[in-house]
N, CA, C and O atoms as a printed pandas DataFrame, in Angstrom:
     atom_number atom_name residue_name chain_id  residue_number  x_coord  y_coord  z_coord
0              1         N          UNK        A               1    0.819   -1.190    0.000
1              2        CA          UNK        A               1    0.000    0.000    0.000
2              3         C          UNK        A               1    0.865    1.257    0.000
3              4         O          UNK        A               1    0.579    2.225   -0.704
4              5         N          UNK        A               2    1.938    1.223    0.811
5              6        CA          UNK        A               2    2.830    2.371    0.892
6              7         C          UNK        A               2    3.487    2.631   -0.469
7              8         O          UNK        A               2    3.658    3.784   -0.867
8              9         N          UNK        A               3    3.856    1.548   -1.188
9             10        CA          UNK        A               3    4.459    1.695   -2.515
10            11         C          UNK        A               3    3.469    2.301   -3.505
11            12         O          UNK        A               3    3.856    3.094   -4.362
12            13         N          UNK        A               4    2.198    1.934   -3.392
13            14        CA          UNK        A               4    1.168    2.469   -4.269
14            15         C          UNK        A               4    1.010    3.966   -4.064
15            16         O          UNK        A               4    0.915    4.714   -5.036
16            17         N          UNK        A               5    0.979    4.416   -2.812
17            18        CA          UNK        A               5    0.844    5.842   -2.507
18            19         C          UNK        A               5    2.043    6.611   -3.050
19            20         O          UNK        A               5    1.879    7.688   -3.623
20            21         N          UNK        A               6    3.240    6.071   -2.875
21            22        CA          UNK        A               6    4.446    6.732   -3.386
22            23         C          UNK        A               6    4.414    6.786   -4.912
23            24         O          UNK        A               6    4.774    7.805   -5.501
24            25         N          UNK        A               7    3.988    5.704   -5.555
25            26        CA          UNK        A               7    3.905    5.674   -7.016
26            27         C          UNK        A               7    2.918    6.707   -7.534
27            28         O          UNK        A               7    3.203    7.395   -8.514
28            29         N          UNK        A               8    1.772    6.823   -6.896
29            30        CA          UNK        A               8    0.769    7.815   -7.302
30            31         C          UNK        A               8    1.310    9.220   -7.103
31            32         O          UNK        A               8    1.108   10.082   -7.958
32            33         N          UNK        A               9    1.989    9.468   -5.998
33            34        CA          UNK        A               9    2.556   10.793   -5.734
34            35         C          UNK        A               9    3.606   11.154   -6.777
35            36         O          UNK        A               9    3.634   12.289   -7.253
36            37         N          UNK        A              10    4.464   10.214   -7.139
37            38        CA          UNK        A              10    5.488   10.472   -8.152
38            39         C          UNK        A              10    4.867   10.719   -9.524
39            40         O          UNK        A              10    5.304   11.609  -10.253
40            41         N          UNK        A              11    3.864    9.945   -9.873
41            42        CA          UNK        A              11    3.185   10.133  -11.153
42            43         C          UNK        A              11    2.507   11.487  -11.208
43            44         O          UNK        A              11    2.555   12.166  -12.233
44            45         N          UNK        A              12    1.878   11.885  -10.119
45            46        CA          UNK        A              12    1.217   13.184  -10.057
46            47         C          UNK        A              12    2.224   14.314  -10.191
47            48         O          UNK        A              12    1.963   15.292  -10.892
48            49         N          UNK        A              13    3.361   14.197   -9.536
49            50        CA          UNK        A              13    4.406   15.220   -9.624
50            51         C          UNK        A              13    4.947   15.316  -11.040
51            52         O          UNK        A              13    5.220   16.415  -11.524
52            53         N          UNK        A              14    5.106   14.191  -11.704
53            54        CA          UNK        A              14    5.617   14.192  -13.079
54            55         C          UNK        A              14    4.639   14.859  -14.028
55            56         O          UNK        A              14    5.048   15.575  -14.942
56            57         N          UNK        A              15    3.357   14.633  -13.819
57            58        CA          UNK        A              15    2.353   15.228  -14.690
58            59         C          UNK        A              15    2.223   16.728  -14.488
59            60         O          UNK        A              15    1.964   17.458  -15.445
60            61         N          UNK        A              16    2.397   17.201  -13.261
61            62        CA          UNK        A              16    2.223   18.625  -12.999
62            63         C          UNK        A              16    3.510   19.413  -13.147
63            64         O          UNK        A              16    3.473   20.643  -13.101
64            65         N          UNK        A              17    4.659   18.749  -13.324
65            66        CA          UNK        A              17    5.921   19.475  -13.439
66            67         C          UNK        A              17    5.991   20.284  -14.727
67            68         O          UNK        A              17    6.664   21.314  -14.768
68            69         N          UNK        A              18    5.320   19.847  -15.758
69            70        CA          UNK        A              18    5.299   20.582  -17.012
70            71         C          UNK        A              18    3.905   21.169  -17.187
71            72         O          UNK        A              18    3.017   20.533  -17.753
72            73         N          UNK        A              19    3.727   22.377  -16.699
73            74        CA          UNK        A              19    2.421   23.024  -16.765
74            75         C          UNK        A              19    2.122   23.444  -18.195
75            76         O          UNK        A              19    3.009   23.872  -18.934
76            77         N          UNK        A              20    0.883   23.318  -18.562
77            78        CA          UNK        A              20    0.460   23.737  -19.885
78            79         C          UNK        A              20    0.431   25.254  -19.932
79            80         O          UNK        A              20   -0.017   25.899  -18.984
80            81         N          UNK        A              21    0.904   25.824  -21.027
81            82        CA          UNK        A              21    0.945   27.278  -21.191
82            83         C          UNK        A              21    0.000   27.642  -22.334
83            84         O          UNK        A              21    0.426   27.848  -23.470
84            85         N          UNK        A              22   -1.296   27.718  -22.008
85            86        CA          UNK        A              22   -2.285   28.063  -23.019
86            87         C          UNK        A              22   -2.208   29.547  -23.320
87            88         O          UNK        A              22   -2.229   30.379  -22.413
88            89         N          UNK        A              23   -2.119   29.871  -24.595
89            90        CA          UNK        A              23   -2.028   31.266  -25.031
90            91         C          UNK        A              23   -3.165   31.574  -25.988
91            92         O          UNK        A              23   -3.732   30.688  -26.627
92            93         N          UNK        A              24   -3.474   32.850  -26.064
93            94        CA          UNK        A              24   -4.441   33.340  -27.028
94            95         C          UNK        A              24   -3.720   34.260  -27.997
95            96         O          UNK        A              24   -3.078   35.228  -27.589
96            97         N          UNK        A              25   -3.829   33.952  -29.281
97            98        CA          UNK        A              25   -3.319   34.828  -30.317
98            99         C          UNK        A              25   -4.522   35.571  -30.872
99           100         O          UNK        A              25   -5.420   34.962  -31.452
100          101         N          UNK        A              26   -4.541   36.881  -30.697
101          102        CA          UNK        A              26   -5.677   37.691  -31.144
102          103         C          UNK        A              26   -5.279   38.480  -32.385
103          104         O          UNK        A              26   -4.295   39.219  -32.375
104          105         N          UNK        A              27   -6.041   38.319  -33.432
105          106        CA          UNK        A              27   -5.844   39.090  -34.657
106          107         C          UNK        A              27   -6.921   40.169  -34.656
107          108         O          UNK        A              27   -8.101   39.894  -34.878
108          109         N          UNK        A              28   -6.487   41.405  -34.402
109          110        CA          UNK        A              28   -7.417   42.508  -34.159
110          111         C          UNK        A              28   -7.607   43.365  -35.407
111          112         O          UNK        A              28   -6.753   43.422  -36.291
112          113         N          UNK        A              29   -8.760   44.028  -35.440
113          114        CA          UNK        A              29   -9.086   44.969  -36.519
114          115         C          UNK        A              29   -8.895   44.342  -37.900
115          116         O          UNK        A              29   -8.217   44.910  -38.757
116          117         N          UNK        A              30   -9.488   43.181  -38.108
117          118        CA          UNK        A              30   -9.422   42.521  -39.415
118          119         C          UNK        A              30  -10.018   43.487  -40.444
119          120         O          UNK        A              30  -11.147   43.945  -40.270
120          121         N          UNK        A              31   -9.275   43.806  -41.516
121          122        CA          UNK        A              31   -9.706   44.858  -42.442
122          123         C          UNK        A              31  -11.058   44.629  -43.125
123          124         O          UNK        A              31  -11.808   45.585  -43.325
124          125         N          UNK        A              32  -11.381   43.398  -43.480
125          126        CA          UNK        A              32  -12.629   43.127  -44.196
126          127         C          UNK        A              32  -13.399   42.026  -43.475
127          128         O          UNK        A              32  -12.800   41.125  -42.888
128          129         N          UNK        A              33  -14.719   42.099  -43.520
129          130        CA          UNK        A              33  -15.551   41.088  -42.852
130          131         C          UNK        A              33  -15.958   40.001  -43.849
131          132         O          UNK        A              33  -17.135   39.674  -43.994
132          133         N          UNK        A              34  -14.954   39.455  -44.529
133          134        CA          UNK        A              34  -15.191   38.404  -45.520
134          135         C          UNK        A              34  -13.914   37.594  -45.703
135          136         O          UNK        A              34  -12.847   37.983  -45.229
136          137         N          UNK        A              35  -14.031   36.490  -46.377
137          138        CA          UNK        A              35  -12.857   35.691  -46.711
138          139         C          UNK        A              35  -12.427   34.749  -45.603
139          140         O          UNK        A              35  -13.198   34.408  -44.706
140          141         N          UNK        A              36  -11.175   34.341  -45.695
141          142        CA          UNK        A              36  -10.597   33.376  -44.768
142          143         C          UNK        A              36   -9.276   33.915  -44.238
143          144         O          UNK        A              36   -8.473   34.465  -44.993
144          145         N          UNK        A              37   -9.055   33.756  -42.936
145          146        CA          UNK        A              37   -7.782   34.136  -42.329
146          147         C          UNK        A              37   -6.932   32.875  -42.206
147          148         O          UNK        A              37   -7.305   31.930  -41.510
148          149         N          UNK        A              38   -5.801   32.867  -42.879
149          150        CA          UNK        A              38   -4.850   31.761  -42.787
150          151         C          UNK        A              38   -3.768   32.149  -41.791
151          152         O          UNK        A              38   -3.153   33.208  -41.919
152          153         N          UNK        A              39   -3.534   31.292  -40.797
153          154        CA          UNK        A              39   -2.571   31.568  -39.728
154          155         C          UNK        A              39   -1.569   30.425  -39.654
155          156         O          UNK        A              39   -1.936   29.252  -39.706
156          157         N          UNK        A              40   -0.296   30.791  -39.532
157          158        CA          UNK        A              40    0.776   29.813  -39.385
158          159         C          UNK        A              40    1.704   30.268  -38.266
159          160         O          UNK        A              40    2.129   31.423  -38.240
160          161         N          UNK        A              41    2.022   29.358  -37.338
161          162        CA          UNK        A              41    2.999   29.625  -36.283
162          163         C          UNK        A              41    4.064   28.543  -36.395
163          164         O          UNK        A              41    3.754   27.352  -36.401
164          165         N          UNK        A              42    5.328   28.971  -36.485
165          166        CA          UNK        A              42    6.422   28.018  -36.636
166          167         C          UNK        A              42    7.557   28.317  -35.660
167          168         O          UNK        A              42    7.722   29.442  -35.190
168          169         N          UNK        A              43    8.324   27.283  -35.375
169          170        CA          UNK        A              43    9.556   27.396  -34.597
170          171         C          UNK        A              43   10.645   26.790  -35.468
171          172         O          UNK        A              43   10.745   25.569  -35.586
172          173         N          UNK        A              44   11.460   27.643  -36.077
173          174        CA          UNK        A              44   12.423   27.145  -37.062
174          175         C          UNK        A              44   11.661   26.560  -38.235
175          176         O          UNK        A              44   10.842   27.241  -38.852
176          177         N          UNK        A              45   11.926   25.303  -38.543
177          178        CA          UNK        A              45   11.216   24.638  -39.642
178          179         C          UNK        A              45   10.037   23.805  -39.155
179          180         O          UNK        A              45    9.353   23.164  -39.953
180          181         N          UNK        A              46    9.798   23.815  -37.845
181          182        CA          UNK        A              46    8.724   22.997  -37.266
182          183         C          UNK        A              46    7.412   23.774  -37.220
183          184         O          UNK        A              46    7.349   24.862  -36.647
184          185         N          UNK        A              47    6.366   23.214  -37.825
185          186        CA          UNK        A              47    5.030   23.814  -37.774
186          187         C          UNK        A              47    4.407   23.550  -36.414
187          188         O          UNK        A              47    4.337   22.406  -35.965
188          189         N          UNK        A              48    3.956   24.610  -35.764
189          190        CA          UNK        A              48    3.241   24.487  -34.499
190          191         C          UNK        A              48    1.744   24.572  -34.755
191          192         O          UNK        A              48    0.956   23.856  -34.136
192          193         N          UNK        A              49    1.360   25.453  -35.673
193          194        CA          UNK        A              49   -0.054   25.670  -35.971
194          195         C          UNK        A              49   -0.202   26.082  -37.419
195          196         O          UNK        A              49    0.555   26.918  -37.912
196          197         N          UNK        A              50   -1.162   25.506  -38.095
197          198        CA          UNK        A              50   -1.600   25.949  -39.422
198          199         C          UNK        A              50   -3.108   25.851  -39.389
199          200         O          UNK        A              50   -3.673   24.772  -39.213
200          201         N          UNK        A              51   -3.754   26.992  -39.560
201          202        CA          UNK        A              51   -5.201   27.001  -39.418
202          203         C          UNK        A              51   -5.822   27.985  -40.402
203          204         O          UNK        A              51   -5.248   29.034  -40.692
204          205         N          UNK        A              52   -6.996   27.638  -40.909
205          206        CA          UNK        A              52   -7.781   28.514  -41.767
206          207         C          UNK        A              52   -9.077   28.815  -41.032
207          208         O          UNK        A              52   -9.804   27.902  -40.639
208          209         N          UNK        A              53   -9.364   30.107  -40.847
209          210        CA          UNK        A              53  -10.525   30.525  -40.063
210          211         C          UNK        A              53  -11.424   31.437  -40.893
211          212         O          UNK        A              53  -10.946   32.375  -41.531
212          213         N          UNK        A              54  -12.717   31.159  -40.882
213          214        CA          UNK        A              54  -13.665   32.019  -41.588
214          215         C          UNK        A              54  -13.720   33.383  -40.908
215          216         O          UNK        A              54  -13.751   33.481  -39.682
216          217         N          UNK        A              55  -13.732   34.426  -41.722
217          218        CA          UNK        A              55  -13.779   35.792  -41.198
218          219         C          UNK        A              55  -15.218   36.280  -41.234
219          220         O          UNK        A              55  -15.875   36.250  -42.275
220          221         N          UNK        A              56  -15.697   36.729  -40.079
221          222        CA          UNK        A              56  -16.995   37.398  -40.020
222          223         C          UNK        A              56  -16.704   38.859  -39.722
223          224         O          UNK        A              56  -16.098   39.551  -40.540
224          225         N          UNK        A              57  -17.128   39.328  -38.568
225          226        CA          UNK        A              57  -16.815   40.693  -38.161
226          227         C          UNK        A              57  -16.014   40.664  -36.884
227          228         O          UNK        A              57  -16.124   39.727  -36.093
228          229         N          UNK        A              58  -15.211   41.684  -36.681
229          230        CA          UNK        A              58  -14.466   41.807  -35.433
230          231         C          UNK        A              58  -13.153   41.066  -35.434
231          232         O          UNK        A              58  -12.577   40.765  -36.480
232          233         N          UNK        A              59  -12.696   40.780  -34.229
233          234        CA          UNK        A              59  -11.398   40.147  -34.037
234          235         C          UNK        A              59  -11.522   38.628  -34.130
235          236         O          UNK        A              59  -12.605   38.068  -33.958
236          237         N          UNK        A              60  -10.406   37.980  -34.403
237          238        CA          UNK        A              60  -10.346   36.523  -34.441
238          239         C          UNK        A              60   -9.297   36.080  -33.440
239          240         O          UNK        A              60   -8.193   36.623  -33.404
240          241         N          UNK        A              61   -9.643   35.092  -32.627
241          242        CA          UNK        A              61   -8.680   34.580  -31.655
242          243         C          UNK        A              61   -8.399   33.106  -31.920
243          244         O          UNK        A              61   -9.266   32.355  -32.367
244          245         N          UNK        A              62   -7.166   32.719  -31.633
245          246        CA          UNK        A              62   -6.723   31.336  -31.773
246          247         C          UNK        A              62   -6.120   30.928  -30.437
247          248         O          UNK        A              62   -5.254   31.628  -29.911
248          249         N          UNK        A              63   -6.562   29.814  -29.888
249          250        CA          UNK        A              63   -5.988   29.290  -28.646
250          251         C          UNK        A              63   -4.957   28.224  -28.992
251          252         O          UNK        A              63   -5.187   27.370  -29.847
252          253         N          UNK        A              64   -3.808   28.291  -28.306
253          254        CA          UNK        A              64   -2.708   27.389  -28.625
254          255         C          UNK        A              64   -1.887   27.117  -27.365
255          256         O          UNK        A              64   -1.702   28.010  -26.539
256          257         N          UNK        A              65   -1.400   25.901  -27.219
257          258        CA          UNK        A              65   -0.526   25.538  -26.102
258          259         C          UNK        A              65    0.919   25.764  -26.538
259          260         O          UNK        A              65    1.408   25.106  -27.457
260          261         N          UNK        A              66    1.600   26.702  -25.872
261          262        CA          UNK        A              66    2.987   27.020  -26.208
262          263         C          UNK        A              66    3.956   26.613  -25.100
263          264         O          UNK        A              66    5.044   27.181  -24.999
264          265         N          UNK        A              67    3.584   25.647  -24.272
265          266        CA          UNK        A              67    4.433   25.262  -23.138
266          267         C          UNK        A              67    5.806   24.745  -23.575
267          268         O          UNK        A              67    6.770   24.883  -22.822
268          269         N          UNK        A              68    5.921   24.164  -24.747
269          270        CA          UNK        A              68    7.218   23.678  -25.230
270          271         C          UNK        A              68    8.072   24.784  -25.841
271          272         O          UNK        A              68    9.213   24.537  -26.232
272          273         N          UNK        A              69    7.531   26.003  -25.929
273          274        CA          UNK        A              69    8.218   27.068  -26.658
274          275         C          UNK        A              69    8.493   28.311  -25.817
275          276         O          UNK        A              69    8.822   29.359  -26.373
276          277         N          UNK        A              70    8.368   28.222  -24.489
277          278        CA          UNK        A              70    8.657   29.358  -23.617
278          279         C          UNK        A              70   10.115   29.765  -23.832
279          280         O          UNK        A              70   11.020   28.934  -23.750
280          281         N          UNK        A              71   10.330   31.051  -24.107
281          282        CA          UNK        A              71   11.676   31.572  -24.310
282          283         C          UNK        A              71   12.261   31.323  -25.687
283          284         O          UNK        A              71   13.411   31.681  -25.942
284          285         N          UNK        A              72   11.492   30.716  -26.580
285          286        CA          UNK        A              72   11.975   30.447  -27.937
286          287         C          UNK        A              72   11.300   31.394  -28.923
287          288         O          UNK        A              72   10.116   31.701  -28.784
288          289         N          UNK        A              73   12.043   31.849  -29.905
289          290        CA          UNK        A              73   11.506   32.763  -30.910
290          291         C          UNK        A              73   10.596   31.999  -31.873
291          292         O          UNK        A              73   10.989   30.983  -32.445
292          293         N          UNK        A              74    9.375   32.506  -32.039
293          294        CA          UNK        A              74    8.402   31.900  -32.944
294          295         C          UNK        A              74    8.079   32.866  -34.070
295          296         O          UNK        A              74    8.129   34.083  -33.888
296          297         N          UNK        A              75    7.754   32.332  -35.211
297          298        CA          UNK        A              75    7.356   33.129  -36.364
298          299         C          UNK        A              75    5.845   33.001  -36.555
299          300         O          UNK        A              75    5.294   31.901  -36.525
300          301         N          UNK        A              76    5.189   34.138  -36.752
301          302        CA          UNK        A              76    3.748   34.159  -37.018
302          303         C          UNK        A              76    3.534   34.766  -38.399
303          304         O          UNK        A              76    4.011   35.861  -38.695
304          305         N          UNK        A              77    2.817   34.041  -39.226
305          306        CA          UNK        A              77    2.445   34.541  -40.550
306          307         C          UNK        A              77    0.938   34.397  -40.674
307          308         O          UNK        A              77    0.358   33.394  -40.257
308          309         N          UNK        A              78    0.316   35.410  -41.253
309          310        CA          UNK        A              78   -1.135   35.359  -41.450
310          311         C          UNK        A              78   -1.497   36.212  -42.656
311          312         O          UNK        A              78   -0.811   37.182  -42.977
312          313         N          UNK        A              79   -2.574   35.839  -43.312
313          314        CA          UNK        A              79   -3.112   36.695  -44.369
314          315         C          UNK        A              79   -4.604   36.436  -44.503
315          316         O          UNK        A              79   -5.109   35.360  -44.186
316          317         N          UNK        A              80   -5.291   37.470  -44.989
317          318        CA          UNK        A              80   -6.730   37.376  -45.209
318          319         C          UNK        A              80   -6.960   37.131  -46.692
319          320         O          UNK        A              80   -6.753   38.021  -47.517
320          321         N          UNK        A              81   -7.386   35.931  -47.023
321          322        CA          UNK        A              81   -7.651   35.549  -48.411
322          323         C          UNK        A              81   -9.010   36.110  -48.811
323          324         O          UNK        A              81  -10.047   35.634  -48.350
324          325         N          UNK        A              82   -8.996   37.116  -49.666
325          326        CA          UNK        A              82  -10.242   37.789  -50.049
326          327         C          UNK        A              82  -10.881   37.198  -51.300
327          328         O          UNK        A              82  -12.084   37.357  -51.507
328          329         N          UNK        A              83  -10.101   36.522  -52.136
329          330        CA          UNK        A              83  -10.666   36.003  -53.383
330          331         C          UNK        A              83  -10.835   34.482  -53.390
331          332         O          UNK        A              83  -11.213   33.910  -54.413
332          333         N          UNK        A              84  -10.563   33.827  -52.270
333          334        CA          UNK        A              84  -10.838   32.403  -52.134
334          335         C          UNK        A              84   -9.893   31.463  -52.855
335          336         O          UNK        A              84  -10.234   30.298  -53.058
336          337         N          UNK        A              85   -8.701   31.934  -53.254
337          338        CA          UNK        A              85   -7.785   31.040  -53.962
338          339         C          UNK        A              85   -6.829   30.294  -53.027
339          340         O          UNK        A              85   -6.026   29.482  -53.487
340          341         N          UNK        A              86   -6.908   30.561  -51.720
341          342        CA          UNK        A              86   -6.112   29.828  -50.741
342          343         C          UNK        A              86   -4.654   30.218  -50.661
343          344         O          UNK        A              86   -3.860   29.511  -50.041
344          345         N          UNK        A              87   -4.285   31.328  -51.275
345          346        CA          UNK        A              87   -2.890   31.778  -51.193
346          347         C          UNK        A              87   -2.835   33.304  -51.133
347          348         O          UNK        A              87   -3.795   33.986  -51.490
348          349         N          UNK        A              88   -1.716   33.818  -50.683
349          350        CA          UNK        A              88   -1.509   35.261  -50.598
350          351         C          UNK        A              88   -1.140   35.778  -51.976
351          352         O          UNK        A              88   -0.164   35.331  -52.579
352          353         N          UNK        A              89   -1.931   36.729  -52.472
353          354        CA          UNK        A              89   -1.667   37.326  -53.778
354          355         C          UNK        A              89   -0.770   38.550  -53.618
355          356         O          UNK        A              89   -0.778   39.213  -52.581
356          357         N          UNK        A              90    0.004   38.838  -54.666
357          358        CA          UNK        A              90    0.921   39.972  -54.651
358          359         C          UNK        A              90    0.626   40.914  -55.807
359          360         O          UNK        A              90    0.132   40.498  -56.855
360          361         N          UNK        A              91    0.939   42.206  -55.600
361          362        CA          UNK        A              91    0.771   43.208  -56.651
362          363         C          UNK        A              91    1.895   43.059  -57.678
363          364         O          UNK        A              91    2.797   42.238  -57.511
364          365         N          UNK        A              92    1.829   43.858  -58.732
365          366        CA          UNK        A              92    2.847   43.815  -59.781
366          367         C          UNK        A              92    4.228   44.223  -59.272
367          368         O          UNK        A              92    5.243   43.836  -59.850
368          369         N          UNK        A              93    4.267   45.005  -58.190
369          370        CA          UNK        A              93    5.560   45.442  -57.657
370          371         C          UNK        A              93    6.005   44.605  -56.454
371          372         O          UNK        A              93    6.982   44.948  -55.788
372          373         N          UNK        A              94    5.298   43.522  -56.176
373          374        CA          UNK        A              94    5.744   42.574  -55.161
374          375         C          UNK        A              94    5.191   42.741  -53.763
375          376         O          UNK        A              94    5.556   41.983  -52.864
376          377         N          UNK        A              95    4.313   43.720  -53.555
377          378        CA          UNK        A              95    3.690   43.883  -52.236
378          379         C          UNK        A              95    2.474   42.972  -52.120
379          380         O          UNK        A              95    1.823   42.684  -53.124
380          381         N          UNK        A              96    2.157   42.513  -50.905
381          382        CA          UNK        A              96    0.938   41.717  -50.741
382          383         C          UNK        A              96   -0.296   42.505  -51.196
383          384         O          UNK        A              96   -0.470   43.668  -50.831
384          385         N          UNK        A              97   -1.139   41.863  -51.990
385          386        CA          UNK        A              97   -2.369   42.497  -52.471
386          387         C          UNK        A              97   -3.529   42.252  -51.516
387          388         O          UNK        A              97   -4.620   42.789  -51.712
388          389         N          UNK        A              98   -3.299   41.444  -50.483
389          390        CA          UNK        A              98   -4.306   41.162  -49.467
390          391         C          UNK        A              98   -3.688   41.472  -48.104
391          392         O          UNK        A              98   -2.467   41.433  -47.956
392          393         N          UNK        A              99   -4.525   41.781  -47.101
393          394        CA          UNK        A              99   -3.991   42.071  -45.768
394          395         C          UNK        A              99   -3.126   40.911  -45.268
395          396         O          UNK        A              99   -3.513   39.746  -45.362
396          397         N          UNK        A             100   -1.945   41.251  -44.734
397          398        CA          UNK        A             100   -0.997   40.206  -44.345
398          399         C          UNK        A             100   -0.193   40.613  -43.114
399          400         O          UNK        A             100   -0.156   41.783  -42.733
400          401         N          UNK        A             101    0.444   39.626  -42.509
401          402        CA          UNK        A             101    1.275   39.827  -41.323
402          403         C          UNK        A             101    2.418   38.829  -41.360
403          404         O          UNK        A             101    2.240   37.663  -41.712
404          405         N          UNK        A             102    3.589   39.312  -40.991
405          406        CA          UNK        A             102    4.753   38.437  -40.793
406          407         C          UNK        A             102    5.565   39.047  -39.662
407          408         O          UNK        A             102    6.104   40.146  -39.795
408          409         N          UNK        A             103    5.648   38.326  -38.545
409          410        CA          UNK        A             103    6.341   38.854  -37.373
410          411         C          UNK        A             103    6.897   37.704  -36.544
411          412         O          UNK        A             103    6.625   36.533  -36.810
412          413         N          UNK        A             104    7.672   38.064  -35.544
413          414        CA          UNK        A             104    8.207   37.080  -34.606
414          415         C          UNK        A             104    7.876   37.515  -33.194
415          416         O          UNK        A             104    7.744   38.707  -32.918
416          417         N          UNK        A             105    7.741   36.544  -32.298
417          418        CA          UNK        A             105    7.567   36.846  -30.879
418          419         C          UNK        A             105    8.118   35.689  -30.060
419          420         O          UNK        A             105    8.285   34.576  -30.558
420          421         N          UNK        A             106    8.396   35.978  -28.794
421          422        CA          UNK        A             106    8.934   34.978  -27.881
422          423         C          UNK        A             106    7.976   34.807  -26.712
423          424         O          UNK        A             106    7.842   35.724  -25.902
424          425         N          UNK        A             107    7.301   33.657  -26.596
425          426        CA          UNK        A             107    6.397   33.434  -25.465
426          427         C          UNK        A             107    7.162   33.480  -24.142
427          428         O          UNK        A             107    8.265   32.946  -24.026
428          429         N          UNK        A             108    6.557   34.123  -23.159
429          430        CA          UNK        A             108    7.154   34.232  -21.831
430          431         C          UNK        A             108    6.191   33.656  -20.802
431          432         O          UNK        A             108    4.973   33.734  -20.964
432          433         N          UNK        A             109    6.744   33.083  -19.753
433          434        CA          UNK        A             109    5.944   32.523  -18.663
434          435         C          UNK        A             109    5.061   33.621  -18.079
435          436         O          UNK        A             109    5.547   34.713  -17.787
436          437         N          UNK        A             110    3.782   33.346  -17.909
437          438        CA          UNK        A             110    2.858   34.295  -17.298
438          439         C          UNK        A             110    2.179   35.236  -18.277
439          440         O          UNK        A             110    1.194   35.882  -17.919
440          441         N          UNK        A             111    2.676   35.330  -19.504
441          442        CA          UNK        A             111    2.035   36.176  -20.520
442          443         C          UNK        A             111    1.274   35.251  -21.453
443          444         O          UNK        A             111    1.867   34.436  -22.160
444          445         N          UNK        A             112   -0.047   35.386  -21.448
445          446        CA          UNK        A             112   -0.866   34.439  -22.208
446          447         C          UNK        A             112   -1.608   35.065  -23.381
447          448         O          UNK        A             112   -2.171   34.340  -24.201
448          449         N          UNK        A             113   -1.625   36.384  -23.482
449          450        CA          UNK        A             113   -2.341   37.034  -24.579
450          451         C          UNK        A             113   -1.356   37.767  -25.481
451          452         O          UNK        A             113   -0.522   38.541  -25.013
452          453         N          UNK        A             114   -1.465   37.512  -26.775
453          454        CA          UNK        A             114   -0.605   38.154  -27.764
454          455         C          UNK        A             114   -1.511   38.712  -28.860
455          456         O          UNK        A             114   -2.362   37.995  -29.386
456          457         N          UNK        A             115   -1.332   39.988  -29.204
457          458        CA          UNK        A             115   -2.180   40.645  -30.196
458          459         C          UNK        A             115   -1.386   40.959  -31.459
459          460         O          UNK        A             115   -0.212   41.325  -31.405
460          461         N          UNK        A             116   -2.058   40.806  -32.595
461          462        CA          UNK        A             116   -1.436   41.057  -33.889
462          463         C          UNK        A             116   -2.419   41.807  -34.780
463          464         O          UNK        A             116   -3.633   41.689  -34.611
464          465         N          UNK        A             117   -1.889   42.582  -35.732
465          466        CA          UNK        A             117   -2.719   43.275  -36.718
466          467         C          UNK        A             117   -2.166   43.013  -38.108
467          468         O          UNK        A             117   -0.957   43.061  -38.335
468          469         N          UNK        A             118   -3.072   42.736  -39.026
469          470        CA          UNK        A             118   -2.683   42.569  -40.419
470          471         C          UNK        A             118   -2.424   43.944  -41.019
471          472         O          UNK        A             118   -3.005   44.938  -40.582
472          473         N          UNK        A             119   -1.552   43.999  -42.018
473          474        CA          UNK        A             119   -1.233   45.255  -42.692
474          475         C          UNK        A             119   -1.778   45.216  -44.108
475          476         O          UNK        A             119   -1.677   44.205  -44.802
476          477         N          UNK        A             120   -2.356   46.333  -44.523
477          478        CA          UNK        A             120   -2.760   46.497  -45.920
478          479         C          UNK        A             120   -1.689   47.337  -46.598
479          480         O          UNK        A             120   -1.384   48.438  -46.141
480          481         N          UNK        A             121   -1.118   46.830  -47.683
481          482        CA          UNK        A             121   -0.041   47.543  -48.375
482          483         C          UNK        A             121   -0.582   48.367  -49.507
483          484         O          UNK        A             121    0.181   49.036  -50.203
């Protein structure tokens, strides 16, 4: 019985030693209330998140567990696909023709909300 209690205590400690770090990525002031928002979060060459979200009105939030990435630089890319072709279109001079974002951030312990805005070029 004593061994069982010790085993349960050790298992519980192992499970709680790595706390989940749930974060919210908020994409604010979406320029148009139509189309699809494509979001990608990567760490180096490793994909953490790839998601396509329908755009209605207002802000869009994405919940993600970043507990494995505390203190590591992450890349966030997003664009609002307005014509439904599933890719970011560019103008004749090479600027994005649809609202887009490309940035980096480093998740920190205790900070769970991160806000981003797409840019219209």
